[in-house]
Coordinates of C-alpha atoms and ligand atoms in Angstrom, one line a residue:
M37 CA -39.0 -32.1 158.5
P38 CA -40.2 -29.8 161.1
T39 CA -38.6 -30.0 164.1
I40 CA -39.9 -30.6 167.7
T41 CA -38.5 -27.0 168.5
D42 CA -40.3 -25.6 165.2
A43 CA -43.6 -27.2 166.3
Q44 CA -43.8 -25.7 169.9
R45 CA -43.7 -22.2 168.4
W46 CA -46.7 -23.0 166.5
Y47 CA -48.9 -24.0 169.3
P48 CA -49.7 -22.5 172.6
A49 CA -48.7 -24.2 176.0
D50 CA -51.8 -23.0 178.0
D51 CA -54.6 -24.8 175.4
P52 CA -55.0 -28.1 177.6
V53 CA -57.3 -29.4 174.8
H54 CA -55.6 -28.7 171.5
G55 CA -52.2 -27.0 172.4
W56 CA -48.4 -28.4 172.7
D57 CA -49.3 -31.1 175.0
H58 CA -51.5 -32.7 172.9
I59 CA -49.4 -32.5 169.5
L60 CA -46.5 -34.0 171.3
R61 CA -48.6 -37.1 172.9
V62 CA -49.9 -37.4 169.3
Y63 CA -46.4 -37.0 167.9
H64 CA -45.3 -40.1 170.3
L65 CA -48.3 -42.3 169.4
V66 CA -47.8 -41.8 165.8
E67 CA -44.3 -43.2 166.6
H68 CA -45.1 -46.5 168.5
L69 CA -48.1 -47.1 165.7
A70 CA -46.0 -46.3 162.8
R71 CA -43.5 -48.9 164.0
A72 CA -46.1 -51.3 164.7
E73 CA -47.9 -50.9 161.5
H74 CA -44.9 -50.3 159.3
A75 CA -45.9 -46.7 158.3
D76 CA -43.4 -44.3 156.7
L77 CA -41.8 -42.7 160.1
E78 CA -41.0 -39.1 158.7
I79 CA -44.8 -38.6 157.0
V80 CA -46.3 -39.3 160.4
H81 CA -43.6 -37.6 162.3
A82 CA -44.6 -34.3 160.0
A83 CA -48.3 -35.0 159.8
A84 CA -48.5 -34.9 163.6
L85 CA -46.5 -32.0 164.1
L86 CA -48.3 -30.2 161.8
H87 CA -52.0 -31.7 162.1
D88 CA -53.6 -28.6 164.0
V89 CA -51.1 -25.7 163.5
Q90 CA -54.1 -23.8 162.0
D91 CA -56.7 -24.6 164.9
E92 CA -58.6 -21.9 167.0
H93 CA -57.2 -21.6 170.5
P94 CA -58.6 -19.7 173.8
S95 CA -55.3 -17.5 174.2
Q96 CA -55.1 -17.0 170.2
P97 CA -58.4 -15.5 169.1
G98 CA -59.1 -15.1 165.5
R99 CA -55.9 -17.2 164.6
S100 CA -58.1 -19.5 162.1
E101 CA -61.0 -19.0 160.2
S102 CA -62.9 -21.9 162.1
R103 CA -62.3 -25.0 164.1
A104 CA -64.8 -26.8 161.0
T105 CA -61.9 -26.2 158.3
H106 CA -58.8 -26.4 160.7
H107 CA -57.8 -29.8 158.7
M108 CA -58.0 -28.0 155.8
S109 CA -56.2 -24.8 156.6
S110 CA -53.5 -26.9 158.5
A111 CA -52.8 -29.1 155.4
S112 CA -52.2 -25.7 153.4
F113 CA -50.0 -24.6 156.0
A114 CA -48.1 -28.0 155.8
R115 CA -47.5 -27.5 152.1
H116 CA -45.9 -24.3 152.0
W117 CA -43.9 -25.3 155.1
L118 CA -42.6 -28.6 153.6
E119 CA -42.0 -26.8 149.8
A120 CA -39.6 -24.7 151.8
E121 CA -38.0 -27.3 153.0
G122 CA -37.4 -29.0 149.6
W123 CA -39.5 -32.3 150.2
T124 CA -40.8 -33.8 147.1
A125 CA -44.0 -33.2 145.7
E126 CA -45.0 -36.9 146.5
R127 CA -44.6 -36.8 150.1
I128 CA -45.9 -33.6 150.6
T129 CA -49.2 -34.8 149.2
A130 CA -48.9 -37.6 151.5
V131 CA -48.7 -35.6 154.7
E132 CA -51.6 -33.2 153.3
H133 CA -53.5 -36.4 152.8
C134 CA -52.8 -37.6 156.5
I135 CA -53.7 -34.1 157.6
R136 CA -57.1 -33.4 155.5
A137 CA -58.1 -36.7 156.8
H138 CA -57.8 -36.7 160.3
R139 CA -60.9 -34.9 161.4
F140 CA -63.8 -37.2 163.0
R141 CA -66.4 -34.7 162.2
D142 CA -65.6 -34.5 158.6
Q143 CA -65.5 -38.0 156.8
R144 CA -65.8 -36.4 152.9
E145 CA -61.9 -37.2 152.9
S146 CA -61.1 -40.7 154.8
P147 CA -57.6 -41.8 155.6
Q148 CA -56.6 -43.8 152.5
T149 CA -53.0 -44.7 153.4
I150 CA -51.6 -46.4 156.5
E151 CA -49.8 -43.0 157.5
A152 CA -53.3 -41.3 157.7
Q153 CA -54.7 -44.1 159.2
V154 CA -51.9 -43.8 162.0
L155 CA -52.3 -40.3 162.6
F156 CA -56.1 -40.4 162.6
D157 CA -55.9 -43.2 165.0
A158 CA -53.2 -41.3 167.3
D159 CA -55.0 -38.2 167.3
K160 CA -58.5 -40.1 168.6
L161 CA -56.4 -42.2 170.8
D162 CA -55.6 -38.7 172.7
A163 CA -59.6 -38.2 172.9
I164 CA -60.3 -41.2 175.1
G165 CA -59.1 -42.9 178.2
A166 CA -57.5 -40.7 181.0
I167 CA -56.4 -38.0 179.0
G168 CA -59.7 -38.0 176.8
I169 CA -61.4 -37.6 180.1
A170 CA -59.1 -34.7 181.4
R171 CA -59.8 -32.8 177.9
A172 CA -63.2 -33.3 177.6
V173 CA -63.8 -31.7 181.3
A174 CA -60.9 -28.6 180.1
H175 CA -62.7 -28.1 177.0
A176 CA -66.2 -28.1 179.1
A177 CA -64.8 -25.4 181.6
S178 CA -63.1 -23.3 179.3
H179 CA -66.3 -23.0 177.4
G180 CA -68.2 -22.3 180.0
Q181 CA -70.1 -25.4 180.4
P182 CA -70.7 -28.1 182.5
I183 CA -68.7 -31.2 183.4
Y184 CA -72.3 -33.0 183.2
A185 CA -75.5 -32.2 182.3
E186 CA -78.6 -35.0 181.0
P187 CA -78.3 -35.0 176.9
S188 CA -81.6 -34.4 175.4
E189 CA -83.4 -37.1 173.0
A190 CA -82.6 -34.6 170.5
F191 CA -79.0 -34.1 170.9
L192 CA -78.2 -37.6 171.2
N193 CA -79.8 -38.3 168.0
S194 CA -78.3 -35.5 166.0
G195 CA -75.6 -33.9 168.0
N196 CA -77.8 -30.6 168.0
P197 CA -78.8 -29.2 171.3
E198 CA -82.1 -28.2 172.1
P199 CA -82.4 -24.4 172.8
G200 CA -80.7 -23.6 176.0
E201 CA -79.3 -27.0 176.4
P202 CA -75.6 -27.0 177.4
H203 CA -72.6 -29.0 175.6
S204 CA -71.1 -30.8 179.1
A205 CA -68.4 -33.2 178.9
Y206 CA -70.7 -36.0 179.2
H207 CA -72.5 -34.8 176.4
E208 CA -68.9 -35.0 174.0
Y209 CA -69.0 -38.4 175.8
M210 CA -72.0 -39.6 174.6
F211 CA -72.1 -38.3 171.5
K212 CA -68.3 -38.6 170.1
L213 CA -65.8 -40.1 172.6
R214 CA -67.7 -43.5 173.2
K215 CA -68.1 -44.2 169.4
I216 CA -64.2 -43.4 168.8
K217 CA -62.8 -46.9 169.7
D218 CA -65.0 -48.1 166.6
R219 CA -64.0 -45.4 164.2
L220 CA -60.2 -46.6 164.5
Y221 CA -58.8 -48.1 161.5
T222 CA -55.1 -49.9 162.8
P223 CA -55.1 -53.1 164.6
T224 CA -52.4 -51.4 167.0
G225 CA -54.6 -48.7 167.5
R226 CA -57.5 -50.4 168.1
L227 CA -55.4 -52.7 170.6
Y228 CA -54.7 -49.2 172.8
A229 CA -58.2 -47.8 172.2
D230 CA -59.8 -50.8 174.0
E231 CA -58.3 -50.4 177.3
R232 CA -58.8 -46.5 177.3
H233 CA -62.3 -47.0 176.2
R234 CA -63.0 -49.4 179.1
F235 CA -61.4 -47.0 181.6
M236 CA -63.3 -44.2 180.4
V237 CA -66.9 -46.0 180.1
E238 CA -66.2 -46.8 183.9
Y239 CA -65.4 -43.1 184.6
F240 CA -68.7 -41.7 183.4
I241 CA -70.8 -44.5 185.3
R242 CA -68.9 -44.0 188.6
L243 CA -69.6 -40.2 187.9
Q244 CA -73.4 -40.7 187.2
S245 CA -73.3 -43.0 190.7
E246 CA -71.6 -40.0 192.5
L247 CA -74.0 -37.2 191.3
A248 CA -76.9 -39.3 192.1
G249 CA -75.4 -39.8 195.6
L250 CA -75.6 -43.8 195.1
A251 CA -71.7 -44.1 195.5
Ligands
FE2_415 FE1 -57.5 -31.5 164.7
FE2_416 FE1 -55.5 -32.9 167.1

């Protein structure tokens, strides 16, 4: 089992979106969800610590080939790490499945086990609510994008921006974040998501009112 100290070395402290803080929050969330959903704690803990290990980070350019495949490369990293620790093939496969199935934008491998569903839900809960808003704003700012811009019809339908269209934090909310609560798998994850979703929707309504000078 990788320890917290092992994992802390794999992630940067200065990435507010996919850095160490995110991993630690997901680690604690999987623990709550796993206890409520009777999932295997060791599997979900290992999966939480390893799930973004090959992700890109602004301070570590060129760290992985692409964000789009980080779930696959992180699963391979996990296999090698757990093999070296002497885990059984069956339990390594279980962790790998959790990691390969955690990416929202890649639905080719959906979470089939309760452990994979717990990791998926925990990772997505960290993308909504108060922390989700903070991460969306931080992501936009670190990519030179605005907090708010009105999304085009084309973007809302396809997720592809028109030429010159920014990808604001509000774009991320409209295309992904507001849909997350309906994509969660476990009853406990959905329960947590309800309050986080309500708060996030209220925030973006309020943001629009303030930007329009109405509040
Ligand atoms: Fe990820
Ligand atoms: Fe993640």
